[in-house]
């Protein structure tokens, strides 16, 4: 069981190393599938034993790098979403310039 977990973690590690913007959608889907599968394996994992200690250390080391790379991927996705939102807002303003309400040049009468 620990060997299956090691193989799955190694596959995730290799996928993370080759992750790029060109194959991002496919990569995200495959990562999500592999991470869910790995979570299920971790939940079924028996208590720690001395035989599996070295493999466990390797998995932990790979997991540290996987976590760092996933954070970078998440950050890049968030940046792309913000840029997309800004483009959409700018595009809407360009298509319909009178939709936005501006308060420049308005006069408020305070006497009434």
Coordinates of N, CA, C and O in Angstrom, one line a residue:
X1 N 0.8 -1.2 0.0 CA 0.0 0.0 0.0 C 0.9 1.3 0.0 O 0.6 2.2 -0.7
X2 N 2.0 1.2 0.8 CA 2.8 2.4 0.8 C 3.6 2.6 -0.5 O 3.8 3.7 -0.9
X3 N 3.8 1.5 -1.2 CA 4.4 1.6 -2.5 C 3.5 2.2 -3.5 O 3.9 3.0 -4.4
X4 N 2.2 1.9 -3.4 CA 1.2 2.5 -4.3 C 1.2 4.0 -4.0 O 1.1 4.8 -5.0
X5 N 1.2 4.4 -2.8 CA 1.2 5.8 -2.4 C 2.5 6.5 -2.9 O 2.4 7.6 -3.4
X6 N 3.6 5.8 -2.8 CA 4.9 6.4 -3.3 C 4.8 6.6 -4.9 O 5.2 7.6 -5.4
X7 N 4.3 5.6 -5.6 CA 4.2 5.7 -7.0 C 3.2 6.8 -7.4 O 3.5 7.6 -8.4
X8 N 2.1 7.0 -6.7 CA 1.2 8.0 -7.0 C 1.8 9.4 -6.7 O 1.6 10.4 -7.5
X9 N 2.5 9.5 -5.6 CA 3.2 10.8 -5.2 C 4.2 11.1 -6.3 O 4.4 12.3 -6.7
X10 N 4.9 10.1 -6.7 CA 6.0 10.3 -7.8 C 5.3 10.8 -9.1 O 5.8 11.7 -9.7
X11 N 4.2 10.2 -9.4 CA 3.5 10.7 -10.6 C 3.0 12.1 -10.5 O 3.1 12.9 -11.5
X12 N 2.5 12.5 -9.4 CA 2.1 13.9 -9.1 C 3.3 14.8 -9.2 O 3.3 15.9 -9.8
X13 N 4.4 14.4 -8.6 CA 5.7 15.1 -8.6 C 6.1 15.4 -10.0 O 6.5 16.5 -10.4
X14 N 6.1 14.3 -10.9 CA 6.6 14.5 -12.3 C 5.6 15.4 -13.1 O 6.0 16.2 -13.9
X15 N 4.3 15.2 -12.8 CA 3.3 16.1 -13.5 C 3.5 17.6 -13.1 O 3.5 18.4 -14.0
X16 N 3.8 17.8 -11.8 CA 4.0 19.2 -11.4 C 5.3 19.8 -12.1 O 5.3 21.0 -12.4
X17 N 6.3 19.0 -12.2 CA 7.5 19.5 -12.8 C 7.4 19.9 -14.3 O 8.0 20.8 -14.8
X18 N 6.4 19.2 -15.0 CA 6.2 19.5 -16.4 C 5.0 20.4 -16.6 O 4.6 20.6 -17.8
X19 N 4.5 20.9 -15.6 CA 3.2 21.7 -15.7 C 3.6 23.0 -16.4 O 4.5 23.7 -16.1
X20 N 2.7 23.4 -17.4 CA 2.9 24.7 -18.1 C 1.6 25.3 -18.5 O 0.5 24.6 -18.3
X21 N 1.6 26.5 -19.0 CA 0.3 27.2 -19.3 C -0.3 26.6 -20.6 O -1.5 26.7 -20.7
X22 N 0.5 25.9 -21.4 CA -0.1 25.3 -22.6 C -1.0 24.2 -22.3 O -2.1 24.1 -22.9
X23 N -0.7 23.4 -21.3 CA -1.5 22.2 -21.0 C -2.2 22.4 -19.6 O -2.4 21.4 -18.9
X24 N -2.5 23.6 -19.2 CA -2.9 23.9 -17.9 C -4.3 23.2 -17.5 O -4.4 22.6 -16.5
X25 N -5.2 23.3 -18.4 CA -6.5 22.8 -18.2 C -6.5 21.3 -18.0 O -7.0 20.7 -17.0
X26 N -5.8 20.6 -18.9 CA -5.6 19.1 -18.7 C -4.8 18.8 -17.5 O -5.1 17.8 -16.8
X27 N -3.8 19.6 -17.2 CA -2.9 19.3 -16.1 C -3.7 19.5 -14.8 O -3.5 18.7 -13.8
X28 N -4.5 20.5 -14.7 CA -5.3 20.7 -13.5 C -6.3 19.5 -13.3 O -6.4 19.1 -12.1
X29 N -6.9 19.1 -14.3 CA -7.9 18.0 -14.2 C -7.1 16.7 -13.7 O -7.6 16.0 -12.8
X30 N -6.0 16.4 -14.3 CA -5.2 15.2 -14.0 C -4.7 15.4 -12.5 O -4.8 14.4 -11.8
X31 N -4.2 16.6 -12.2 CA -3.8 16.8 -10.8 C -4.9 16.6 -9.8 O -4.7 15.9 -8.7
X32 N -6.1 17.1 -10.1 CA -7.2 16.9 -9.2 C -7.5 15.5 -9.0 O -7.7 15.0 -7.9
X33 N -7.6 14.7 -10.1 CA -7.9 13.3 -10.0 C -6.8 12.6 -9.2 O -7.1 11.8 -8.3
X34 N -5.5 12.8 -9.4 CA -4.5 12.1 -8.7 C -4.4 12.5 -7.3 O -4.2 11.7 -6.4
X35 N -4.7 13.8 -6.9 CA -4.7 14.2 -5.5 C -5.9 13.5 -4.8 O -5.7 13.1 -3.6
X36 N -7.0 13.4 -5.4 CA -8.1 12.7 -4.7 C -7.8 11.2 -4.5 O -8.1 10.7 -3.5
X37 N -7.2 10.6 -5.5 CA -6.9 9.2 -5.4 C -5.8 9.0 -4.3 O -5.9 8.1 -3.5
X38 N -4.9 10.0 -4.2 CA -3.9 9.9 -3.2 C -4.4 10.1 -1.8 O -4.1 9.5 -0.8
X39 N -5.4 11.0 -1.7 CA -6.1 11.2 -0.4 C -6.7 10.0 0.1 O -6.6 9.6 1.3
X40 N -7.4 9.3 -0.8 CA -8.1 8.0 -0.5 C -7.0 7.0 0.0 O -7.3 6.2 1.0
X41 N -5.9 6.9 -0.7 CA -4.8 6.0 -0.3 C -4.3 6.3 1.1 O -4.0 5.4 1.9
X42 N -4.1 7.6 1.4 CA -3.6 8.0 2.7 C -4.5 7.7 3.8 O -4.1 7.2 4.9
X43 N -5.8 7.8 3.5 CA -6.8 7.5 4.6 C -6.8 6.0 4.9 O -7.1 5.6 6.0
X44 N -6.5 5.1 3.9 CA -6.5 3.7 4.1 C -5.1 3.2 4.6 O -5.0 2.0 4.8
X45 N -4.2 4.1 4.7 CA -2.8 3.7 5.1 C -2.8 3.1 6.5 O -3.4 3.7 7.4
X46 N -2.1 2.0 6.7 CA -2.0 1.4 8.0 C -1.0 2.2 8.9 O -0.3 3.0 8.4
X47 N -1.0 2.0 10.2 CA 0.0 2.7 11.1 C 1.4 2.5 10.6 O 1.8 1.5 10.0
X48 N 2.2 3.5 11.0 CA 3.6 3.5 10.5 C 4.4 2.3 11.0 O 4.2 1.8 12.2
X49 N 5.3 1.8 10.2 CA 6.1 0.7 10.6 C 7.6 1.0 10.1 O 7.8 1.9 9.3
X50 N 8.5 0.4 10.7 CA 9.9 0.6 10.4 C 10.3 0.3 9.0 O 11.2 0.8 8.4
X51 N 9.6 -0.7 8.4 CA 9.9 -1.1 7.1 C 9.6 0.0 6.1 O 10.3 0.1 5.0
X52 N 8.6 0.7 6.3 CA 8.1 1.8 5.4 C 8.7 3.1 5.7 O 8.3 4.1 5.1
X53 N 9.5 3.2 6.7 CA 10.0 4.6 7.2 C 10.8 5.3 6.1 O 10.6 6.5 5.9
X54 N 11.7 4.6 5.4 CA 12.5 5.3 4.3 C 11.6 5.8 3.2 O 11.8 6.9 2.7
X55 N 10.6 5.0 2.8 CA 9.7 5.4 1.7 C 8.9 6.6 2.2 O 8.6 7.5 1.4
X56 N 8.4 6.5 3.4 CA 7.7 7.6 4.0 C 8.4 8.9 4.0 O 7.9 10.0 3.7
X57 N 9.7 8.9 4.3 CA 10.5 10.1 4.3 C 10.6 10.7 2.8 O 10.6 11.9 2.6
X58 N 10.8 9.8 1.9 CA 10.8 10.2 0.5 C 9.5 10.9 0.1 O 9.5 11.9 -0.6
X59 N 8.4 10.3 0.5 CA 7.1 10.8 0.2 C 7.0 12.2 0.8 O 6.5 13.2 0.1
X60 N 7.4 12.4 2.0 CA 7.3 13.7 2.7 C 8.1 14.7 2.0 O 7.7 15.9 1.8
X61 N 9.3 14.4 1.5 CA 10.2 15.3 0.8 C 9.6 15.7 -0.5 O 9.6 16.9 -0.9
X62 N 9.0 14.8 -1.2 CA 8.4 15.1 -2.5 C 7.1 16.0 -2.2 O 6.8 16.9 -3.0
X63 N 6.4 15.7 -1.2 CA 5.2 16.4 -0.8 C 5.5 17.9 -0.6 O 4.7 18.8 -0.9
X64 N 6.6 18.2 0.0 CA 7.0 19.6 0.3 C 7.2 20.3 -1.0 O 6.7 21.5 -1.1
X65 N 7.8 19.7 -2.0 CA 8.0 20.4 -3.3 C 6.7 20.5 -4.0 O 6.4 21.5 -4.7
X66 N 5.9 19.4 -3.9 CA 4.5 19.5 -4.6 C 3.7 20.6 -4.0 O 3.1 21.3 -4.7
X67 N 3.7 20.8 -2.7 CA 2.9 21.8 -2.0 C 3.4 23.2 -2.5 O 2.6 24.1 -2.8
X68 N 4.7 23.4 -2.6 CA 5.2 24.7 -3.1 C 4.8 25.0 -4.5 O 4.4 26.1 -4.8
X69 N 4.9 24.0 -5.4 CA 4.5 24.2 -6.8 C 3.0 24.4 -6.9 O 2.6 25.2 -7.7
X70 N 2.2 23.7 -6.1 CA 0.8 23.9 -6.2 C 0.4 25.3 -5.7 O -0.5 25.9 -6.3
X71 N 1.1 25.9 -4.8 CA 0.9 27.3 -4.4 C 1.2 28.2 -5.5 O 0.4 29.2 -5.8
X72 N 2.3 28.0 -6.2 CA 2.6 28.8 -7.4 C 1.6 28.7 -8.5 O 1.2 29.7 -9.1
X73 N 1.1 27.5 -8.7 CA 0.1 27.3 -9.8 C -1.2 28.0 -9.4 O -1.8 28.7 -10.2
X74 N -1.6 27.9 -8.1 CA -2.8 28.6 -7.6 C -2.6 30.1 -7.7 O -3.6 30.8 -8.2
X75 N -1.5 30.6 -7.4 CA -1.2 32.1 -7.5 C -1.3 32.5 -9.0 O -1.9 33.6 -9.2
X76 N -0.8 31.7 -9.9 CA -0.8 32.1 -11.3 C -2.3 32.1 -11.8 O -2.7 33.0 -12.6
X77 N -3.1 31.1 -11.4 CA -4.5 31.1 -11.7 C -5.2 32.3 -11.2 O -6.0 32.9 -11.9
X78 N -4.9 32.7 -10.0 CA -5.6 33.9 -9.4 C -5.2 35.1 -10.2 O -6.1 36.0 -10.4
X79 N -4.0 35.3 -10.6 CA -3.6 36.4 -11.4 C -4.3 36.4 -12.7 O -4.8 37.5 -13.1
X80 N -4.4 35.3 -13.3 CA -5.1 35.2 -14.6 C -6.6 35.6 -14.4 O -7.2 36.2 -15.3
X81 N -7.2 35.1 -13.3 CA -8.6 35.5 -13.1 C -8.8 37.0 -12.9 O -9.7 37.6 -13.4
X82 N -7.9 37.6 -12.2 CA -8.0 39.0 -12.0 C -7.8 39.8 -13.3 O -8.5 40.7 -13.5
X83 N -6.9 39.3 -14.1 CA -6.7 40.0 -15.4 C -7.9 39.8 -16.3 O -8.3 40.7 -17.0
X84 N -8.5 38.6 -16.3 CA -9.7 38.4 -17.1 C -10.8 39.3 -16.6 O -11.6 39.8 -17.4
X85 N -11.0 39.4 -15.3 CA -12.0 40.3 -14.8 C -11.8 41.7 -15.2 O -12.8 42.4 -15.5
X86 N -10.6 42.2 -15.1 CA -10.3 43.5 -15.5 C -10.5 43.8 -17.0 O -11.1 44.8 -17.4
X87 N -10.2 42.8 -17.8 CA -10.4 42.9 -19.3 C -11.9 43.0 -19.5 O -12.4 43.7 -20.4
X88 N -12.7 42.1 -18.8 CA -14.1 42.1 -19.0 C -14.7 43.4 -18.6 O -15.6 44.0 -19.4
X89 N -14.3 44.0 -17.5 CA -14.8 45.3 -17.1 C -14.4 46.4 -18.1 O -15.3 47.2 -18.4
X90 N -13.2 46.4 -18.5 CA -12.8 47.4 -19.5 C -13.5 47.2 -20.8 O -13.9 48.2 -21.4
X91 N -13.7 46.0 -21.3 CA -14.5 45.7 -22.5 C -15.9 46.2 -22.4 O -16.4 46.8 -23.3
X92 N -16.6 46.0 -21.2 CA -17.9 46.5 -21.1 C -18.0 48.0 -21.1 O -18.9 48.6 -21.6
X93 N -17.0 48.6 -20.5 CA -17.0 50.1 -20.5 C -16.8 50.6 -21.9 O -17.3 51.7 -22.2
X94 N -16.0 49.9 -22.7 CA -15.8 50.4 -24.0 C -17.0 50.2 -24.9 O -17.3 51.1 -25.7
X95 N -17.7 49.1 -24.7 CA -18.9 48.8 -25.5 C -20.0 49.8 -25.2 O -20.7 50.3 -26.0
X96 N -20.2 50.0 -23.9 CA -21.3 50.9 -23.4 C -20.7 52.0 -22.5 O -20.8 51.8 -21.3
X97 N -20.2 53.1 -23.0 CA -19.5 54.0 -22.2 C -20.5 54.8 -21.3 O -20.0 55.4 -20.3
X98 N -21.7 54.9 -21.6 CA -22.7 55.7 -20.8 C -23.3 54.9 -19.6 O -24.1 55.4 -18.9
X99 N -23.0 53.6 -19.5 CA -23.6 52.8 -18.5 C -23.1 53.1 -17.1 O -23.8 53.1 -16.1
X100 N -21.8 53.4 -17.1 CA -21.2 53.7 -15.8 C -21.6 55.1 -15.4 O -21.7 56.1 -16.2
X101 N -21.9 55.3 -14.1 CA -22.3 56.6 -13.6 C -21.1 57.3 -13.0 O -20.4 56.8 -12.1
X102 N -20.9 58.5 -13.4 CA -19.9 59.3 -12.8 C -20.5 60.5 -12.1 O -21.6 60.9 -12.5
X103 N -19.8 60.9 -11.1 CA -20.3 62.0 -10.3 C -19.5 63.3 -10.6 O -19.6 64.3 -9.8
X104 N -18.7 63.3 -11.6 CA -17.9 64.5 -11.9 C -18.8 65.6 -12.5 O -19.7 65.3 -13.3
X105 N -18.6 66.8 -12.0 CA -19.4 67.9 -12.6 C -20.8 68.1 -12.1 O -21.6 68.9 -12.6
X106 N -21.2 67.3 -11.1 CA -22.5 67.4 -10.5 C -22.5 68.5 -9.4 O -21.6 68.6 -8.7
X107 N -23.6 69.2 -9.3 CA -23.8 70.2 -8.3 C -24.9 69.7 -7.3 O -26.0 69.4 -7.7
X108 N -24.6 69.8 -6.1 CA -25.6 69.5 -5.0 C -26.0 70.7 -4.3 O -25.2 71.5 -3.8
X109 N -27.3 71.0 -4.3 CA -27.8 72.2 -3.6 C -28.1 71.7 -2.2 O -29.0 70.9 -1.9
X110 N -27.4 72.4 -1.2 CA -27.6 72.0 0.2 C -28.6 72.8 0.9 O -29.0 72.5 2.0
X111 N -29.2 73.8 0.3 CA -30.2 74.6 1.0 C -31.5 74.0 1.1 O -32.3 74.3 2.0
X112 N -31.9 73.1 0.3 CA -33.2 72.4 0.4 C -33.2 71.3 1.3 O -33.0 70.4 1.6

